[in-house]
Amino acid sequence: LCAYQCKAPLPHIRAEVGQGGDLHFRKIQIPTYWGNYACIIPYIPPIVDHGECGAFVIQLHVISLILRASCNERRDSILASVKMASRKPNARTFVVGVGMTKFEKPLTKKWDYPEMGSQAAADALRDAGLSYNDLQAAVASYCYGDPTCGQRALYELGLTGIPVFNTNNNCSSASSALMLARALVLSGYDCTIAVGFEKMERGLSEKFTDKTSPIKNHVDTLTDLGADPKPLQHLNAVTSDVIKMFAYAARDHSKHYGTTIDQYAKVTYKNRRHGAMNNRACFQHPVTMDFIKSKKELCHPLTFPMSAPTADGGAAAIVCSEEFVNKHNLQGKAVEILSQHMVTDLPSSFGQSFINLCGYSMSKEAAERCLQDAGISISDVDIVELHDCFAPNEIFLYEALGLCPEGHGGKLIDSSMWIKNKNG
């Protein structure tokens, strides 16, 4: 049972019965103080009209779509093109265009997030050979910004009335945006965009100090497991606590598996060499192993180069359905998304392990779900892109993904070799 209370009396409710795919639906126009709302619902009668009382009750399982119709033409085009709940469970989704700005150190370039987001989105549309009018929905990701920054960034490209959703999920914000953009396609939209951007500060910061910290449980567990509660020198509390989580996890890994500082340093060495060959990377100069190990130690064994820096920039991806790919002849550039999973903290996260506190167990669970859904094993994967917020985390994730047995992450990077990309 679903009920909606209007602030204005309802002199009438106009209902039209139609059919979308195999799903019968009823379209209702609802006059309110704020304008007309169009509501598409599965046709599950009856609809009870309470006349002048200003309320109505609908018997149904799900309201599929509610749109504010400030622009009748755009509303009608979306209602015609979006067949909610009609996509098959085994539907295929594809990325058909990507865009990315160059990443810059915070406060070193005079630009703002609308430029970062719109540039990345425009590049993705250009890469796909599409226009902004082709998009039916958007998901924007960022952490350092007020609500609705996604709208402000995308309005640089047009005012088409599409729904724009904003997500803030810390380091997984961009992955969340991509996952939600795909979920929208699976729910019935044909073409969506995931766009991420960030205008940061020189370090991590906590804005709402009058509220409970979202990482309080993690910090409490960190202390309960034996970490020194005192903040690291010259760092704010949130930055200090995050660094300590990964530093103590690295110590645990070394204690149990013999992982060395050289092995952690090799992660940074490798990634900085990658950056030197990427004209959009923030750091474009390789560094030596001695440089990495000799720089200031933030918290043993982490040195400054083993920590990912903050940076400003943006990126975007166009996600669409198989029908859209075929209709627009995008088969030659379509890359299929076989599986996506997000896993949040498990009981083991707050157990007896610094490594699990840093996300090992939930990363392992997410990887296993993805591989199972895709019907492949980790040995079938040719390229892996890992989140290296701190160098030891990459070692942990080698193991969580199943690239090597637990405890063998250091040995894996020792036995690795440089492979040249033959495709440029």
Coordinates of C-alpha atoms in Angstrom, one line a residue:
L1 CA 0.0 0.0 0.0
C2 CA 1.4 3.4 -1.0
A3 CA -0.1 6.8 0.0
Y4 CA 0.8 10.3 -1.1
Q5 CA -0.5 13.4 0.7
C6 CA -0.8 16.6 -1.4
K7 CA -0.6 20.1 0.1
A8 CA -3.3 21.2 -2.4
P9 CA -6.8 19.8 -2.9
L10 CA -7.1 17.5 -5.9
P11 CA -10.0 18.7 -8.1
H12 CA -9.4 15.8 -10.4
I13 CA -7.0 13.0 -11.3
R14 CA -6.7 12.2 -14.9
A15 CA -5.7 8.6 -15.6
E16 CA -4.7 7.0 -18.9
V17 CA -4.2 3.3 -19.4
G18 CA -1.5 2.1 -21.8
Q19 CA 1.1 -0.6 -22.3
G20 CA 4.9 -0.5 -22.2
G21 CA 6.6 -3.6 -23.4
D22 CA 4.9 -6.5 -21.6
L23 CA 3.9 -4.2 -18.7
H24 CA 0.5 -2.5 -18.5
F25 CA 0.7 0.8 -16.8
R26 CA -1.5 3.7 -15.8
K27 CA -0.4 7.4 -16.2
I28 CA -1.8 9.9 -13.7
Q29 CA -1.6 13.7 -13.8
I30 CA -1.5 15.1 -10.3
P31 CA -2.0 18.9 -10.0
T32 CA -0.2 20.4 -6.9
Y33 CA 1.1 23.7 -5.7
W34 CA 4.5 22.8 -7.3
G35 CA 3.3 22.0 -10.8
N36 CA 2.1 18.8 -12.5
Y37 CA 3.6 15.5 -11.5
A38 CA 3.4 12.5 -13.9
C39 CA 3.3 9.1 -12.2
I40 CA 3.8 5.9 -14.1
I41 CA 2.6 2.9 -12.2
P42 CA 2.1 -0.8 -12.9
Y43 CA -1.6 -1.2 -13.7
I44 CA -2.8 -2.9 -10.5
P45 CA -6.3 -1.6 -9.9
P46 CA -8.2 -0.2 -8.0
I47 CA -7.2 3.5 -7.6
V48 CA -9.3 5.1 -4.9
D49 CA -10.0 8.8 -5.3
H50 CA -10.8 10.6 -2.0
G51 CA -12.0 13.7 -3.9
E52 CA -11.5 17.0 -2.1
C53 CA -9.6 15.6 0.9
G54 CA -6.3 16.1 -1.0
A55 CA -5.1 12.5 -0.8
F56 CA -5.3 9.4 -2.8
V57 CA -4.3 5.8 -2.2
I58 CA -2.8 3.5 -4.8
Q59 CA -2.7 -0.3 -4.4
L60 CA 0.5 -1.4 -6.0
H61 CA 3.9 -3.0 -5.3
V62 CA 6.3 -0.4 -6.8
I63 CA 5.9 3.1 -8.1
S64 CA 8.2 2.8 -11.1
L65 CA 8.8 6.5 -12.0
I66 CA 7.9 10.0 -10.7
L67 CA 8.9 13.0 -12.8
R68 CA 8.3 16.6 -12.1
A69 CA 7.0 18.0 -15.4
S70 CA 8.3 21.5 -15.6
C71 CA 8.9 21.0 -19.3
N72 CA 6.1 19.1 -21.0
E73 CA 8.0 18.3 -24.1
R74 CA 11.0 16.8 -22.2
R75 CA 8.7 14.9 -19.9
D76 CA 6.8 13.4 -22.8
S77 CA 10.0 12.4 -24.6
I78 CA 11.3 10.7 -21.4
L79 CA 8.0 9.0 -20.7
A80 CA 8.1 7.7 -24.3
S81 CA 11.6 6.4 -24.2
V82 CA 12.0 5.1 -20.7
K83 CA 10.2 1.8 -20.3
M84 CA 10.7 1.2 -16.6
A85 CA 10.8 -2.4 -15.2
S86 CA 10.8 -3.8 -18.8
R87 CA 14.5 -4.7 -19.0
K88 CA 15.2 -8.4 -18.8
P89 CA 17.2 -9.6 -15.8
N90 CA 20.0 -10.8 -18.0
A91 CA 20.2 -7.6 -19.9
R92 CA 23.7 -6.4 -21.1
T93 CA 25.2 -3.0 -20.3
F94 CA 28.1 -1.3 -22.1
V95 CA 30.4 1.6 -21.7
V96 CA 30.6 3.4 -25.1
G97 CA 32.6 6.5 -24.2
V98 CA 35.0 7.8 -21.6
G99 CA 36.5 11.2 -20.7
M100 CA 39.1 12.4 -18.2
T101 CA 40.8 15.7 -17.4
K102 CA 44.4 16.1 -16.4
F103 CA 44.7 15.8 -12.6
E104 CA 46.4 18.7 -10.8
K105 CA 47.7 19.3 -7.3
P106 CA 45.1 21.2 -5.3
L107 CA 45.3 25.0 -5.4
T108 CA 47.8 25.0 -8.3
K109 CA 45.4 25.6 -11.1
K110 CA 42.6 28.2 -11.3
W111 CA 39.6 26.1 -12.1
D112 CA 36.5 24.8 -10.4
Y113 CA 34.4 21.7 -10.3
P114 CA 31.9 22.7 -13.0
E115 CA 34.7 22.9 -15.4
M116 CA 36.2 19.6 -14.3
G117 CA 32.9 17.7 -14.5
S118 CA 31.6 19.3 -17.7
Q119 CA 35.0 18.8 -19.5
A120 CA 35.1 15.1 -18.5
A121 CA 31.5 14.6 -19.5
A122 CA 31.9 16.4 -22.8
D123 CA 35.0 14.3 -23.6
A124 CA 33.0 11.1 -22.9
L125 CA 30.2 12.2 -25.1
R126 CA 32.6 13.1 -27.9
D127 CA 34.4 9.8 -27.5
A128 CA 31.0 8.0 -27.9
G129 CA 29.9 10.2 -30.8
L130 CA 26.8 11.3 -28.8
S131 CA 25.2 14.5 -27.7
Y132 CA 24.0 15.6 -24.3
N133 CA 20.4 15.2 -25.6
D134 CA 21.0 11.5 -25.9
L135 CA 21.5 11.1 -22.1
Q136 CA 18.4 10.1 -20.1
A137 CA 19.9 10.2 -16.6
A138 CA 23.2 11.1 -14.8
V139 CA 25.0 10.1 -11.6
A140 CA 27.6 12.5 -10.3
S141 CA 30.2 11.6 -7.6
Y142 CA 32.2 13.9 -5.4
C143 CA 33.1 14.4 -1.7
Y144 CA 34.3 18.0 -1.4
G145 CA 31.2 19.9 -2.3
D146 CA 27.7 21.0 -1.3
P147 CA 24.5 19.1 -2.5
T148 CA 23.6 19.1 -6.2
C149 CA 27.1 19.9 -7.5
G150 CA 26.4 17.3 -10.2
Q151 CA 23.6 19.4 -11.6
R152 CA 25.8 22.5 -11.6
A153 CA 28.5 20.8 -13.5
L154 CA 26.3 19.1 -16.1
Y155 CA 24.2 22.3 -16.7
E156 CA 27.3 23.6 -18.5
L157 CA 26.4 21.1 -21.2
G158 CA 22.6 21.7 -21.4
L159 CA 19.3 22.0 -19.6
T160 CA 17.3 18.9 -20.8
G161 CA 15.6 18.1 -17.6
I162 CA 17.1 14.7 -17.0
P163 CA 17.3 13.4 -13.5
V164 CA 20.8 13.9 -11.9
F165 CA 21.7 11.9 -8.8
N166 CA 24.6 12.8 -6.5
T167 CA 26.7 10.3 -4.6
N168 CA 29.3 10.8 -1.9
N169 CA 31.0 7.5 -0.9
N170 CA 34.6 8.5 -0.1
C171 CA 37.2 6.6 -2.1
S172 CA 34.5 4.5 -3.8
S173 CA 32.4 7.5 -5.0
A174 CA 33.3 7.1 -8.7
S175 CA 32.8 3.4 -8.6
S176 CA 29.4 4.0 -6.9
A177 CA 28.5 6.4 -9.7
L178 CA 29.4 3.9 -12.4
M179 CA 27.4 1.2 -10.5
L180 CA 24.4 3.4 -10.2
A181 CA 24.5 4.5 -13.8
R182 CA 24.5 0.8 -14.8
A183 CA 21.7 0.1 -12.4
L184 CA 19.6 2.8 -14.1
V185 CA 20.2 1.2 -17.4
L186 CA 19.2 -2.2 -16.0
S187 CA 16.0 -0.6 -14.6
G188 CA 15.0 0.7 -18.0
Y189 CA 17.0 3.8 -19.0
D190 CA 18.8 3.4 -22.3
C191 CA 21.7 5.9 -21.9
T192 CA 23.2 7.3 -18.7
I193 CA 26.4 9.0 -17.7
A194 CA 28.6 8.6 -14.6
V195 CA 30.7 11.7 -13.9
G196 CA 33.1 12.3 -11.0
F197 CA 35.0 15.4 -10.1
E198 CA 36.8 16.8 -7.1
K199 CA 38.2 20.1 -6.0
M200 CA 40.2 19.2 -2.9
E201 CA 42.4 20.7 -0.3
R202 CA 46.0 19.9 0.3
G203 CA 45.1 17.1 2.7
L204 CA 42.1 15.2 4.1
S205 CA 39.8 17.1 6.3
E206 CA 36.7 16.7 8.4
K207 CA 34.0 19.4 7.8
F208 CA 31.2 18.5 10.2
T209 CA 33.0 18.3 13.5
D210 CA 29.8 18.8 15.5
K211 CA 28.5 15.5 14.3
T212 CA 29.6 11.9 15.0
S213 CA 32.4 10.9 12.7
P214 CA 31.5 8.3 10.1
I215 CA 34.7 6.4 10.8
K216 CA 34.3 6.5 14.6
N217 CA 33.8 2.7 14.8
H218 CA 36.9 2.2 12.8
V219 CA 38.9 4.6 15.0
D220 CA 37.6 2.9 18.1
T221 CA 38.6 -0.5 16.8
L222 CA 42.0 0.8 15.8
T223 CA 42.6 1.9 19.4
D224 CA 41.1 -1.3 20.8
L225 CA 43.6 -3.4 18.7
G226 CA 46.5 -1.5 20.3
A227 CA 47.2 1.5 18.1
D228 CA 48.6 4.6 19.7
P229 CA 45.7 6.9 20.2
K230 CA 47.8 10.1 19.9
P231 CA 47.5 12.0 16.6
L232 CA 50.5 11.9 14.3
Q233 CA 52.6 15.1 14.4
H234 CA 51.4 18.0 12.3
L235 CA 48.3 16.1 11.0
N236 CA 44.6 16.6 11.7
A237 CA 42.8 13.8 13.5
V238 CA 41.0 12.2 10.5
T239 CA 44.2 12.2 8.4
S240 CA 46.2 10.8 11.3
D241 CA 43.7 8.0 12.0
V242 CA 43.5 6.9 8.3
I243 CA 47.3 6.8 8.0
K244 CA 47.6 4.8 11.2
M245 CA 45.0 2.2 10.0
F246 CA 47.1 1.3 7.0
A247 CA 50.4 1.6 8.8
Y248 CA 49.4 -0.8 11.5
A249 CA 47.9 -3.2 8.9
A250 CA 51.3 -3.1 7.1
R251 CA 53.0 -3.9 10.3
D252 CA 50.7 -6.9 10.9
H253 CA 51.3 -8.1 7.3
S254 CA 55.1 -7.9 7.9
K255 CA 54.8 -9.6 11.2
H256 CA 52.7 -12.6 10.0
Y257 CA 54.0 -12.9 6.4
G258 CA 57.5 -11.3 6.4
T259 CA 56.5 -8.5 3.9
T260 CA 59.3 -6.0 3.7
I261 CA 59.5 -2.2 3.3
D262 CA 61.2 -2.8 -0.1
Q263 CA 58.1 -4.7 -1.3
Y264 CA 55.8 -1.9 -0.2
A265 CA 58.1 0.6 -1.9
K266 CA 58.0 -1.3 -5.1
V267 CA 54.3 -0.6 -5.3
T268 CA 55.0 3.2 -5.3
Y269 CA 57.9 2.7 -7.7
K270 CA 55.7 0.9 -10.2
N271 CA 52.8 3.3 -10.0
R272 CA 55.0 6.4 -10.3
R273 CA 56.5 4.8 -13.5
H274 CA 53.0 4.4 -14.8
G275 CA 52.3 8.0 -14.1
A276 CA 55.4 9.1 -15.9
M277 CA 53.8 7.6 -19.1
N278 CA 50.4 9.1 -18.5
N279 CA 50.0 12.8 -19.6
R280 CA 46.9 13.1 -17.4
A281 CA 48.5 11.9 -14.2
C282 CA 49.2 14.4 -11.4
F283 CA 52.8 13.2 -10.9
Q284 CA 54.6 12.6 -14.2
H285 CA 58.1 11.9 -13.0
P286 CA 59.4 8.5 -12.0
V287 CA 61.2 8.2 -8.6
T288 CA 63.9 5.8 -7.3
M289 CA 63.5 3.2 -4.6
D290 CA 65.9 5.1 -2.4
F291 CA 63.8 8.3 -2.8
I292 CA 60.7 6.4 -1.7
K293 CA 62.3 4.8 1.3
S294 CA 64.3 7.8 2.5
K295 CA 61.5 10.3 2.5
K296 CA 59.8 11.4 5.7
E297 CA 58.1 8.6 7.6
L298 CA 54.5 9.4 8.4
C299 CA 53.9 6.3 10.5
H300 CA 56.1 3.3 10.3
P301 CA 56.5 1.8 7.7
L302 CA 54.7 4.4 5.6
T303 CA 56.8 7.1 4.0
F304 CA 55.3 10.1 2.4
P305 CA 55.6 8.8 -1.2
M306 CA 53.7 5.6 -0.2
S307 CA 50.6 7.7 0.4
A308 CA 48.4 8.8 -2.5
P309 CA 48.2 12.6 -2.8
T310 CA 45.0 14.6 -3.0
A311 CA 44.3 15.9 -6.5
D312 CA 41.8 17.9 -8.5
G313 CA 40.2 16.6 -11.7
G314 CA 37.3 14.8 -13.3
A315 CA 36.3 11.7 -15.2
A316 CA 33.2 10.4 -16.9
A317 CA 31.8 7.3 -18.6
I318 CA 28.7 6.8 -20.8
V319 CA 26.7 3.6 -19.9
C320 CA 24.0 2.3 -22.2
S321 CA 21.8 -0.7 -23.0
E322 CA 22.4 -3.2 -25.8
E323 CA 19.4 -1.8 -27.7
F324 CA 21.0 1.6 -27.6
V325 CA 24.3 0.3 -28.8
N326 CA 22.7 -1.4 -31.8
K327 CA 20.4 1.5 -32.6
H328 CA 23.4 4.0 -32.7
N329 CA 25.9 1.5 -34.3
L330 CA 28.3 1.7 -31.3
Q331 CA 29.3 -2.0 -31.4
G332 CA 32.9 -1.1 -32.4
K333 CA 33.5 0.9 -29.2
A334 CA 31.2 -0.8 -26.7
V335 CA 32.9 -2.4 -23.7
E336 CA 30.6 -4.7 -21.7
I337 CA 30.3 -4.5 -18.0
L338 CA 30.0 -8.1 -16.9
S339 CA 29.6 -7.6 -13.2
Q340 CA 29.7 -5.1 -10.4
H341 CA 29.4 -5.5 -6.7
M342 CA 29.8 -3.3 -3.7
V343 CA 30.3 -4.7 -0.2
T344 CA 30.4 -2.7 3.0
D345 CA 31.9 -3.6 6.3
L346 CA 31.4 -7.1 7.7
P347 CA 31.7 -8.2 11.3
S348 CA 35.3 -9.2 10.5
S349 CA 36.0 -5.5 9.8
F350 CA 35.7 -4.8 13.5
G351 CA 37.3 -8.0 14.8
Q352 CA 40.9 -8.7 15.6
S353 CA 42.7 -7.7 12.4
F354 CA 44.1 -4.3 11.3
I355 CA 44.1 -5.7 7.8
N356 CA 40.4 -6.5 7.8
L357 CA 39.8 -3.1 9.4
C358 CA 41.3 -1.6 6.2
G359 CA 38.9 -3.6 4.1
Y360 CA 40.5 -6.9 3.2
S361 CA 37.6 -9.2 4.0
M362 CA 35.0 -7.1 2.2
S363 CA 37.2 -6.6 -0.8
K364 CA 37.6 -10.4 -1.0
E365 CA 33.9 -10.9 -0.8
A366 CA 33.2 -8.3 -3.5
A367 CA 35.8 -9.9 -5.8
E368 CA 34.4 -13.4 -5.3
R369 CA 30.8 -12.1 -6.1
C370 CA 32.0 -10.3 -9.3
L371 CA 33.9 -13.3 -10.6
Q372 CA 31.0 -15.6 -9.9
D373 CA 28.5 -13.4 -11.7
A374 CA 30.8 -12.9 -14.7
G375 CA 31.4 -16.7 -14.9
I376 CA 35.2 -16.4 -14.9
S377 CA 38.1 -16.9 -12.6
I378 CA 40.8 -14.4 -11.6
S379 CA 43.2 -16.2 -14.0
D380 CA 41.1 -15.0 -16.9
V381 CA 41.7 -11.4 -16.0
D382 CA 44.4 -9.6 -18.0
I383 CA 44.4 -6.1 -16.5
V384 CA 43.7 -5.1 -12.9
E385 CA 43.3 -1.5 -11.7
L386 CA 43.7 -1.2 -8.0
H387 CA 43.1 1.5 -5.4
D388 CA 46.5 2.3 -3.9
C389 CA 45.5 4.9 -1.3
F390 CA 48.6 3.6 0.5
A391 CA 51.2 1.2 -1.0
P392 CA 50.5 -1.7 1.5
N393 CA 46.8 -1.6 0.5
E394 CA 47.8 -2.8 -3.0
I395 CA 49.6 -5.7 -1.5
F396 CA 46.5 -6.6 0.5
L397 CA 44.3 -6.4 -2.5
Y398 CA 46.5 -8.7 -4.6
E399 CA 45.6 -11.3 -2.1
A400 CA 41.9 -10.3 -1.7
L401 CA 41.4 -10.6 -5.5
G402 CA 43.0 -14.1 -5.5
L403 CA 46.0 -13.1 -7.6
C404 CA 48.1 -14.9 -5.1
P405 CA 47.6 -16.9 -1.8
E406 CA 47.0 -14.9 1.4
G407 CA 50.3 -13.6 2.7
H408 CA 52.1 -13.8 -0.7
G409 CA 51.4 -10.3 -2.0
G410 CA 55.0 -9.2 -1.3
K411 CA 56.3 -12.2 -3.2
L412 CA 54.0 -11.4 -6.1
I413 CA 55.5 -8.0 -6.7
D414 CA 59.0 -9.4 -6.2
S415 CA 58.4 -11.9 -9.0
S416 CA 56.6 -9.5 -11.4
M417 CA 58.0 -8.2 -14.7
W418 CA 57.4 -5.1 -16.8
I419 CA 55.1 -5.8 -19.7
K420 CA 54.9 -3.3 -22.6
N421 CA 51.5 -2.5 -24.0
K422 CA 51.7 -3.4 -27.6
N423 CA 48.6 -1.4 -28.4
G424 CA 50.1 1.9 -27.4

